[in-house]
Amino acid sequence: MYLKSILVIAIILAWVLVGCKGNVEIVDTDATEPTIPATRSSDANTPDVSSTKHRLLVKSNASSSMAVSPDGNLAVAVNPDSDSITLIDAITLESVAEISVGDNPRTVSITPDSRNALVTNYDSATLSVIDLKQGKEIAQYGVGHMPYGVVTNGPHGFITEFGIGSVSVIDVNTGELLTRIQVDPFPSGIALSHNAEKLLITHLFTGKITVIDVPTHTIIGLASTGSETNLSQFIVIDEEGKKAYIPQTRSNTTNTAPLFDTTVFPIVNILDLDELQLVTKERITLDTADKPVNMPFSVALSPTKHILYLANAGSDDVSVIDLRTNRGLANLTVGSNPRGIAIVPDESRIFVNNVLDGTVSVIDAKALVVAHTIQITNIPLSPTLLAGKKLFNSASSPVLTNDNWISCATCHFDGMMDGRTWHGFPDGPRNTPALFDVAQTMPMHWSGDFDELHDVEITIQKIQFGKGLTGKPAHDSLGKPHSGLSAELDALVAYLSSIRVPDSPFGSKSESIDQGGSLFNTLECQSCHTPPLYTDLKLHDVGTGDPTKEKNSHGHGIKFDTPSLRGLWLTAPYLHDGSA
């Protein structure tokens, strides 16, 4: 109890430590109507969407990093590392324009009249409004922390705010915050039903789906797709409005003898929207319906052909599933890290956004082949860093994993944690830590037995069951170094070293934070959680280990590496076994 009390105090202090960006309005989660700053280009036209809902039927639409305009003329892809979006002529397949937006854009949604696009900028906490005819950004509105998914009915944008657990409703004309709806933590994907009646929200680390009534802005339902489901990215609603399809990963955390094919399972869950119940018998288990794939991410439906197209971000492919039989029709190799997919209105083409190649793959729906590849951006990362980022997110090569099953990103999506405690790790039960500033806080692992980042070669070989990047058996983690043995391993380490602590949404000034800081010092928490890293980089026995479960091969027993407290607001649960 004493340790947990200190941990709570540390969480309060951590809000100060991670800081916040000076040019973004920080949301006070206790406030009901925070001010939202807006910027608009001086020569911009106001988005003309005031009467859209009266003139156009609003079809179901869902957030994704790839979208096609309702009139079928344009495709729009977000470029996260380039801080831009690209407009593509959906008829000629020519790249029309690349438009700068905010930092790290994640998803895009197009208004029903096909005139404007809305883009969430995750790192700058803004929403960009794009005039598709002019091909330029005409406004950028401040929104809540870590905006992720976005959909629109024309007049309004609906945004999931990942960092503060909310959904905001924005007036597209003015940027005014109309309301903010508190939901469960880490909302990510969002879908708008036909006629804009309901919103469905996924939550990244759980199988929960929140249902919001649009006219009243109230939560009217909460469904579960299973406590073991994870990485719930995007969600789509079928044409009849009866079912929702959710690509997910099931985590078999209680398995005490994990193998590559018994640890995580790629699935598409189906939710009955009338009953808000999981339709278990229709669940698509992708390793049997198609082939083993990694990190099912984004989905598009072909209603007249009863076909589901699924972009698998880790295995760099698209699964094509016949919904009448739940069997695969094709598996198509695309580019690196496909995180978005969209289908044209006549269902003849499917666009896939390969965010780590800077390309869009175009699938011919009749022939079921990748007919075209369009270059949409030049990713502004060094060759080494880009190569490392691709390796981190990939399960497509046998050097990284066996049979496309596991990538680094499976447990550490975008360098985060997965909110899980795995019972079958070699050392004992292990709560997945985030990788924020990991290069500065060595040693690595709760048992402190990785003394260099290059020791992730052991993880690749022993946990992901890959052949490895060095081409030879891994050394003991405290033995000979792995650094310098492989250019690919060096690249992966370069990427790991680039992962930074995300900004906190909680600001830096409040009475509770001041009180927490005072208690932190009074209780001498800093003796182990030493500034500025808020770790002493040492192992300690703090009374939380179970000698019967700890199996560290280097004799560290029940001593654990002191975790850094930076970014602690994001990384629950806590302690080596997730017990706090």
Coordinates of C-alpha atoms in Angstrom, one line a residue, residues 11-461:
I11 CA 1.9 10.2 -11.3
I12 CA 0.8 13.7 -10.3
L13 CA 4.4 14.9 -10.5
A14 CA 4.9 13.2 -13.9
W15 CA 2.3 15.6 -15.3
V16 CA 4.7 18.3 -14.7
L17 CA 7.8 16.4 -15.9
V18 CA 6.5 15.6 -19.4
G19 CA 5.6 19.3 -20.2
C20 CA 3.4 20.6 -22.9
K21 CA 3.7 22.5 -26.2
G22 CA 3.5 26.2 -25.8
N23 CA 1.6 26.9 -29.0
V24 CA -1.3 24.6 -28.3
E25 CA -4.2 25.3 -25.9
I26 CA -4.1 22.6 -23.2
V27 CA -7.4 21.1 -22.2
D28 CA -8.3 21.2 -18.6
T29 CA -10.2 18.0 -18.1
D30 CA -12.2 19.6 -15.3
A31 CA -13.4 22.4 -17.5
T32 CA -16.7 22.0 -19.5
E33 CA -16.0 24.6 -22.2
P34 CA -12.2 25.1 -22.8
T35 CA -11.2 27.7 -25.3
I36 CA -10.1 26.4 -28.6
P37 CA -7.7 28.5 -30.7
A38 CA -8.2 28.7 -34.4
T39 CA -6.1 29.8 -37.3
R40 CA -7.2 30.5 -40.8
S41 CA -5.2 31.4 -43.8
S42 CA -5.8 35.1 -44.7
D43 CA -7.0 34.4 -48.2
A44 CA -9.1 31.4 -47.3
N45 CA -12.7 30.9 -48.1
T46 CA -15.0 29.8 -45.2
P47 CA -16.0 26.1 -45.7
D48 CA -19.5 26.2 -47.1
V49 CA -21.0 23.3 -45.2
S50 CA -23.8 25.1 -43.2
S51 CA -26.7 23.4 -45.2
T52 CA -25.0 20.1 -46.1
K53 CA -27.1 18.0 -43.8
H54 CA -30.2 19.3 -45.4
R55 CA -29.1 18.8 -49.0
L56 CA -27.2 15.6 -48.9
L57 CA -27.8 12.1 -47.6
V58 CA -25.0 11.4 -45.1
K59 CA -23.7 8.0 -45.8
S60 CA -21.8 6.0 -43.2
N61 CA -18.2 7.0 -43.0
A62 CA -15.2 6.0 -40.9
S63 CA -11.8 7.4 -39.9
S64 CA -8.8 6.1 -41.8
S65 CA -5.5 7.4 -43.1
M66 CA -7.0 7.0 -46.6
A67 CA -10.3 8.4 -47.9
V68 CA -12.2 8.7 -51.2
S69 CA -14.6 11.6 -51.9
P70 CA -18.3 10.7 -52.1
D71 CA -18.4 11.8 -55.7
G72 CA -15.5 9.4 -56.5
N73 CA -13.2 12.0 -58.0
L74 CA -10.5 12.3 -55.4
A75 CA -8.6 10.1 -53.0
V76 CA -6.8 11.6 -50.1
A77 CA -3.9 10.1 -48.1
V78 CA -2.3 11.3 -44.9
N79 CA 1.5 11.4 -44.7
P80 CA 2.4 11.2 -41.0
D81 CA 6.2 11.7 -41.2
S82 CA 5.9 14.4 -43.9
D83 CA 3.2 16.4 -42.0
S84 CA 1.1 16.5 -45.1
I85 CA -1.7 15.0 -47.1
T86 CA -1.7 14.1 -50.8
L87 CA -4.7 14.5 -53.2
I88 CA -4.9 11.9 -55.9
D89 CA -7.2 12.0 -59.0
A90 CA -9.2 8.8 -58.4
I91 CA -9.9 8.5 -62.2
T92 CA -6.5 9.2 -63.8
L93 CA -4.5 8.0 -60.7
E94 CA -2.3 11.1 -60.9
S95 CA -1.0 12.8 -57.7
V96 CA -2.6 16.2 -57.8
A97 CA -1.1 18.0 -54.8
E98 CA 0.7 17.5 -51.6
I99 CA -0.6 19.9 -48.9
S100 CA 1.2 20.7 -45.6
V101 CA -0.9 20.3 -42.5
G102 CA -0.1 20.0 -38.8
D103 CA 2.3 17.7 -37.1
N104 CA 1.9 13.9 -37.5
P105 CA -1.5 13.8 -39.3
R106 CA -3.3 10.5 -38.6
T107 CA -6.7 10.3 -40.3
V108 CA -8.8 12.1 -42.9
S109 CA -12.6 12.4 -43.5
I110 CA -14.3 14.1 -46.5
T111 CA -17.5 16.1 -46.2
P112 CA -20.6 14.7 -48.0
D113 CA -20.5 17.4 -50.7
S114 CA -16.8 16.3 -51.5
R115 CA -15.7 19.9 -51.1
N116 CA -13.6 19.8 -47.9
A117 CA -11.4 17.3 -46.0
L118 CA -10.8 17.2 -42.3
V119 CA -7.4 16.0 -41.0
T120 CA -6.4 15.2 -37.4
N121 CA -2.9 16.3 -36.5
Y122 CA -1.9 14.1 -33.6
D123 CA 1.3 15.9 -32.3
S124 CA 0.1 19.5 -32.8
A125 CA -3.4 18.8 -31.3
T126 CA -5.1 20.5 -34.3
L127 CA -7.7 19.8 -37.0
S128 CA -6.9 20.9 -40.5
V129 CA -9.7 21.9 -42.9
I130 CA -8.7 21.4 -46.6
D131 CA -10.5 23.0 -49.5
L132 CA -10.2 20.1 -52.0
K133 CA -11.0 22.3 -55.1
Q134 CA -8.3 24.9 -54.2
G135 CA -6.0 22.2 -53.0
K136 CA -4.9 24.0 -49.8
E137 CA -5.4 24.2 -46.1
I138 CA -7.9 26.9 -45.3
A139 CA -8.1 26.6 -41.5
Q140 CA -6.4 24.8 -38.6
Y141 CA -8.3 24.5 -35.3
G142 CA -7.0 23.6 -31.9
V143 CA -8.6 20.5 -30.5
G144 CA -8.0 18.1 -27.6
H145 CA -4.8 16.3 -26.9
M146 CA -3.6 13.6 -29.4
P147 CA -6.5 13.8 -31.9
Y148 CA -6.7 10.5 -33.7
G149 CA -9.9 9.6 -35.6
V150 CA -12.2 12.0 -37.4
V151 CA -15.5 11.8 -39.3
T152 CA -17.9 14.5 -40.6
N153 CA -21.5 15.0 -41.5
G154 CA -20.6 18.2 -43.3
P155 CA -21.3 21.0 -40.7
H156 CA -19.6 19.2 -37.9
G157 CA -16.4 17.3 -37.3
F158 CA -16.3 14.5 -34.7
I159 CA -12.8 13.8 -33.3
T160 CA -11.5 11.2 -31.0
E161 CA -9.0 12.8 -28.5
F162 CA -6.7 9.9 -27.6
G163 CA -4.8 11.7 -24.9
I164 CA -7.7 12.9 -22.8
G165 CA -10.3 10.2 -23.4
S166 CA -12.9 12.3 -25.1
V167 CA -14.8 12.9 -28.3
S168 CA -15.2 16.5 -29.4
V169 CA -17.7 18.0 -31.8
I170 CA -16.4 20.9 -33.8
D171 CA -18.2 23.4 -36.0
V172 CA -16.4 23.1 -39.3
N173 CA -17.1 26.7 -40.3
T174 CA -15.8 28.4 -37.2
G175 CA -13.7 25.8 -35.3
E176 CA -16.0 26.4 -32.3
L177 CA -16.1 23.5 -29.8
L178 CA -19.8 22.6 -29.6
T179 CA -19.4 19.9 -27.0
R180 CA -16.9 17.4 -25.5
I181 CA -18.0 14.0 -24.5
Q182 CA -15.9 12.0 -22.0
V183 CA -15.5 8.4 -22.9
D184 CA -13.3 5.5 -21.8
P185 CA -9.5 5.9 -22.1
F186 CA -7.7 6.0 -25.4
P187 CA -10.4 6.5 -28.0
S188 CA -9.0 5.9 -31.5
G189 CA -11.2 4.8 -34.4
I190 CA -14.6 6.5 -35.1
A191 CA -17.4 5.7 -37.5
L192 CA -20.5 7.7 -38.3
S193 CA -23.7 5.8 -39.1
H194 CA -26.1 6.5 -42.0
N195 CA -27.9 9.8 -41.7
A196 CA -25.5 10.8 -39.0
E197 CA -27.5 9.2 -36.2
K198 CA -24.8 7.4 -34.2
L199 CA -21.1 7.4 -33.6
L200 CA -19.1 4.3 -32.8
I201 CA -15.8 4.7 -31.0
T202 CA -13.0 2.1 -30.6
H203 CA -10.6 2.2 -27.7
L204 CA -7.0 1.2 -28.7
F205 CA -6.0 -1.1 -25.8
T206 CA -9.4 -2.7 -25.1
G207 CA -12.2 -4.4 -26.9
K208 CA -14.8 -1.8 -25.9
I209 CA -16.9 0.1 -28.4
T210 CA -18.7 3.3 -27.2
V211 CA -21.9 4.3 -28.9
I212 CA -22.9 8.0 -29.0
D213 CA -26.3 9.4 -30.0
V214 CA -25.4 12.3 -32.4
P215 CA -28.4 14.6 -31.9
T216 CA -28.2 14.5 -28.1
H217 CA -24.4 14.0 -27.8
T218 CA -24.9 11.4 -25.1
I219 CA -23.5 7.9 -24.7
I220 CA -26.2 5.4 -25.3
G221 CA -24.3 2.1 -25.2
L222 CA -21.0 0.4 -24.4
A223 CA -20.2 -2.9 -26.1
S224 CA -17.3 -5.3 -25.6
T225 CA -15.5 -7.4 -28.1
G226 CA -13.6 -9.3 -25.4
S227 CA -11.1 -8.3 -22.7
E228 CA -8.3 -10.0 -24.5
T229 CA -8.7 -7.8 -27.7
N230 CA -6.1 -5.1 -28.3
L231 CA -5.0 -2.6 -31.0
S232 CA -8.5 -1.7 -31.8
Q233 CA -7.8 0.8 -34.5
F234 CA -10.5 1.6 -37.0
I235 CA -14.2 0.5 -37.4
V236 CA -16.6 0.5 -40.3
I237 CA -20.4 0.1 -40.5
D238 CA -22.1 -1.9 -43.2
E239 CA -24.4 -0.4 -45.8
E240 CA -27.5 -1.5 -43.9
G241 CA -26.3 -0.1 -40.6
K242 CA -26.8 -3.5 -38.9
K243 CA -23.2 -4.5 -38.3
A244 CA -19.8 -3.0 -37.5
Y245 CA -16.5 -4.5 -38.5
I246 CA -13.5 -4.0 -36.2
P247 CA -9.9 -5.2 -37.1
Q248 CA -8.1 -6.2 -33.9
T249 CA -5.4 -8.3 -32.3
R250 CA -6.2 -10.9 -29.6
S251 CA -3.5 -11.2 -26.9
N252 CA -3.0 -14.5 -25.2
T253 CA -1.4 -13.1 -22.2
T254 CA -2.0 -16.0 -19.8
N255 CA -0.1 -18.5 -22.0
T256 CA 2.9 -19.6 -19.9
A257 CA 4.6 -21.4 -22.8
P258 CA 4.2 -18.9 -25.7
L259 CA 5.2 -19.8 -29.3
F260 CA 5.0 -17.5 -32.3
D261 CA 1.6 -18.7 -33.2
T262 CA 0.1 -18.9 -29.7
T263 CA 0.8 -15.3 -28.5
V264 CA -1.3 -12.9 -30.7
F265 CA -4.1 -13.6 -33.1
P266 CA -5.2 -11.3 -36.0
I267 CA -9.0 -11.1 -36.2
V268 CA -11.9 -9.0 -37.5
N269 CA -14.7 -8.9 -34.9
I270 CA -18.3 -8.2 -36.0
L271 CA -20.7 -6.3 -33.7
D272 CA -24.5 -6.5 -34.0
L273 CA -25.6 -2.8 -33.8
D274 CA -29.2 -3.5 -32.8
E275 CA -28.2 -5.7 -29.8
L276 CA -24.7 -4.3 -29.2
Q277 CA -23.5 -7.8 -29.0
L278 CA -20.5 -9.5 -30.5
V279 CA -21.4 -11.9 -33.3
T280 CA -18.9 -14.6 -32.3
K281 CA -19.9 -17.1 -35.0
E282 CA -19.1 -14.5 -37.7
R283 CA -15.7 -13.5 -36.3
I284 CA -13.0 -13.6 -39.1
T285 CA -10.0 -15.4 -37.8
L286 CA -7.5 -14.2 -40.3
D287 CA -4.8 -16.9 -40.0
T288 CA -7.3 -19.5 -41.1
A289 CA -9.6 -17.4 -43.3
D290 CA -6.7 -16.0 -45.2
K291 CA -3.1 -16.6 -44.0
P292 CA -1.1 -15.5 -41.0
V293 CA -1.0 -11.7 -41.0
N294 CA 0.1 -9.0 -38.5
M295 CA -1.7 -6.0 -37.1
P296 CA -5.0 -5.8 -39.0
F297 CA -5.5 -2.1 -39.1
S298 CA -8.0 -0.6 -41.5
V299 CA -11.0 -2.1 -43.3
A300 CA -13.2 -1.2 -46.3
L301 CA -16.4 -2.9 -47.5
S302 CA -17.7 -3.7 -50.9
P303 CA -21.4 -4.0 -50.2
T304 CA -22.7 -5.2 -53.5
K305 CA -20.0 -7.9 -53.8
H306 CA -20.1 -8.8 -50.1
I307 CA -16.3 -8.4 -49.8
L308 CA -14.1 -7.0 -47.0
Y309 CA -10.7 -5.5 -47.8
L310 CA -8.4 -5.4 -44.8
A311 CA -5.0 -3.5 -44.6
N312 CA -2.6 -5.4 -42.4
A313 CA -0.1 -2.9 -41.1
G314 CA 2.5 -5.3 -39.9
S315 CA 2.6 -7.9 -42.6
D316 CA 2.4 -5.3 -45.4
D317 CA -0.5 -6.9 -47.2
V318 CA -4.3 -6.7 -47.9
S319 CA -6.6 -9.6 -47.0
V320 CA -9.6 -9.9 -49.3
I321 CA -12.4 -11.8 -47.6
D322 CA -15.7 -13.1 -49.0
L323 CA -18.2 -12.2 -46.2
R324 CA -20.7 -14.9 -47.4
T325 CA -18.2 -17.6 -46.5
N326 CA -15.6 -15.8 -44.3
R327 CA -12.9 -17.2 -46.6
G328 CA -10.1 -15.4 -48.3
L329 CA -10.3 -14.6 -52.0
A330 CA -6.8 -13.1 -52.2
N331 CA -3.9 -11.9 -50.2
L332 CA -2.2 -8.9 -51.9
T333 CA 1.3 -7.6 -51.1
V334 CA 1.4 -3.8 -50.9
G335 CA 3.9 -1.3 -49.5
S336 CA 5.4 -0.8 -46.0
N337 CA 3.0 -0.3 -43.1
P338 CA -0.4 0.1 -44.8
R339 CA -2.5 2.0 -42.3
G340 CA -5.4 3.1 -44.4
I341 CA -7.7 1.7 -47.1
A342 CA -10.7 3.1 -49.0
I343 CA -12.9 2.0 -51.8
V344 CA -14.4 4.1 -54.6
P345 CA -18.2 4.4 -54.8
D346 CA -18.5 2.1 -57.8
E347 CA -16.4 -0.5 -55.9
S348 CA -14.0 -0.9 -58.9
R349 CA -10.8 0.3 -57.1
I350 CA -9.4 0.2 -53.6
F351 CA -6.7 2.6 -52.4
V352 CA -4.2 1.6 -49.8
N353 CA -1.9 4.1 -47.9
N354 CA 1.5 2.6 -47.3
V355 CA 2.7 5.2 -44.8
L356 CA 6.3 4.1 -44.5
D357 CA 6.9 3.9 -48.3
G358 CA 5.2 7.2 -49.1
T359 CA 3.1 5.3 -51.7
V360 CA -0.5 4.4 -52.4
S361 CA -1.3 1.0 -53.9
V362 CA -4.3 0.8 -56.2
I363 CA -6.1 -2.6 -56.2
D364 CA -8.2 -3.6 -59.3
A365 CA -11.3 -5.0 -57.6
K366 CA -12.2 -7.2 -60.6
A367 CA -8.8 -8.8 -61.1
L368 CA -7.8 -8.6 -57.4
V369 CA -4.3 -7.4 -58.2
V370 CA -2.3 -4.4 -57.3
A371 CA -2.6 -2.6 -60.6
H372 CA -0.8 0.7 -59.8
T373 CA 1.5 2.2 -57.2
I374 CA 1.5 6.0 -56.8
Q375 CA 4.3 7.9 -55.1
I376 CA 2.7 10.5 -52.9
T377 CA 5.5 11.9 -50.7
N378 CA 9.2 11.8 -50.0
I379 CA 9.5 10.8 -46.4
P380 CA 11.9 13.3 -44.7
L381 CA 13.7 10.8 -42.5
S382 CA 17.3 9.7 -42.9
P383 CA 17.7 6.4 -44.7
T384 CA 18.9 4.7 -41.5
L385 CA 16.0 6.0 -39.3
L386 CA 13.4 5.2 -42.0
A387 CA 14.9 1.7 -42.3
G388 CA 14.7 1.2 -38.6
K389 CA 11.1 2.4 -38.4
K390 CA 10.1 0.0 -41.1
L391 CA 11.8 -2.9 -39.2
F392 CA 10.1 -1.9 -36.0
N393 CA 6.6 -2.0 -37.6
S394 CA 7.2 -5.0 -39.8
A395 CA 6.4 -8.7 -39.5
S396 CA 6.8 -9.4 -43.2
S397 CA 10.3 -10.9 -43.1
P398 CA 11.4 -14.2 -41.6
V399 CA 14.4 -12.4 -40.0
L400 CA 11.9 -10.6 -37.8
T401 CA 9.3 -13.3 -37.0
N402 CA 8.1 -16.6 -38.1
D403 CA 5.2 -16.7 -40.6
N404 CA 4.2 -13.0 -40.3
W405 CA 3.0 -13.3 -36.7
I406 CA 4.7 -10.7 -34.5
S407 CA 6.3 -7.3 -34.9
C408 CA 7.9 -5.0 -32.3
A409 CA 4.9 -2.7 -32.8
T410 CA 2.5 -5.5 -31.8
C411 CA 3.3 -4.9 -28.2
H412 CA 4.8 -1.3 -28.6
F413 CA 2.5 0.4 -31.1
D414 CA 4.1 3.8 -31.9
G415 CA 6.6 3.1 -29.1
M416 CA 3.8 2.8 -26.5
M417 CA 2.9 -0.1 -24.2
D418 CA 0.0 -2.5 -24.8
G419 CA -1.6 -2.3 -21.3
R420 CA -0.9 -6.0 -20.8
T421 CA 1.0 -8.2 -18.4
W422 CA 2.4 -11.3 -20.2
H423 CA 2.7 -14.4 -18.0
G424 CA 5.0 -16.5 -20.2
F425 CA 8.1 -14.3 -20.5
P426 CA 11.4 -16.1 -19.7
D427 CA 12.0 -13.9 -16.5
G428 CA 8.4 -14.2 -15.2
P429 CA 5.2 -12.1 -15.5
R430 CA 6.0 -8.9 -17.3
N431 CA 4.0 -5.7 -17.8
T432 CA 4.8 -4.3 -21.2
P433 CA 6.7 -1.0 -20.7
A434 CA 6.6 2.0 -23.1
L435 CA 9.8 2.7 -25.0
F436 CA 9.9 6.5 -24.5
D437 CA 13.5 7.7 -24.3
V438 CA 14.6 4.2 -23.9
A439 CA 18.1 4.9 -25.0
Q440 CA 18.6 7.3 -22.1
T441 CA 17.3 4.9 -19.4
M442 CA 19.4 1.7 -19.8
P443 CA 19.5 -1.0 -18.7
M444 CA 16.4 -2.4 -20.4
H445 CA 13.8 -4.9 -19.2
W446 CA 12.4 -5.0 -15.7
S447 CA 15.2 -7.4 -14.7
G448 CA 17.8 -5.0 -16.1
D449 CA 19.5 -7.6 -18.2
F450 CA 19.7 -5.8 -21.5
D451 CA 22.7 -3.5 -21.2
E452 CA 22.6 -2.2 -24.8
L453 CA 19.7 -1.5 -27.1
H454 CA 21.2 -3.9 -29.6
D455 CA 20.1 -6.7 -27.3
V456 CA 16.7 -6.4 -28.9
E457 CA 18.2 -9.0 -31.3
I458 CA 17.5 -11.5 -28.4
T459 CA 13.8 -10.4 -28.4
I460 CA 13.6 -10.9 -32.2
Q461 CA 15.0 -14.4 -31.9

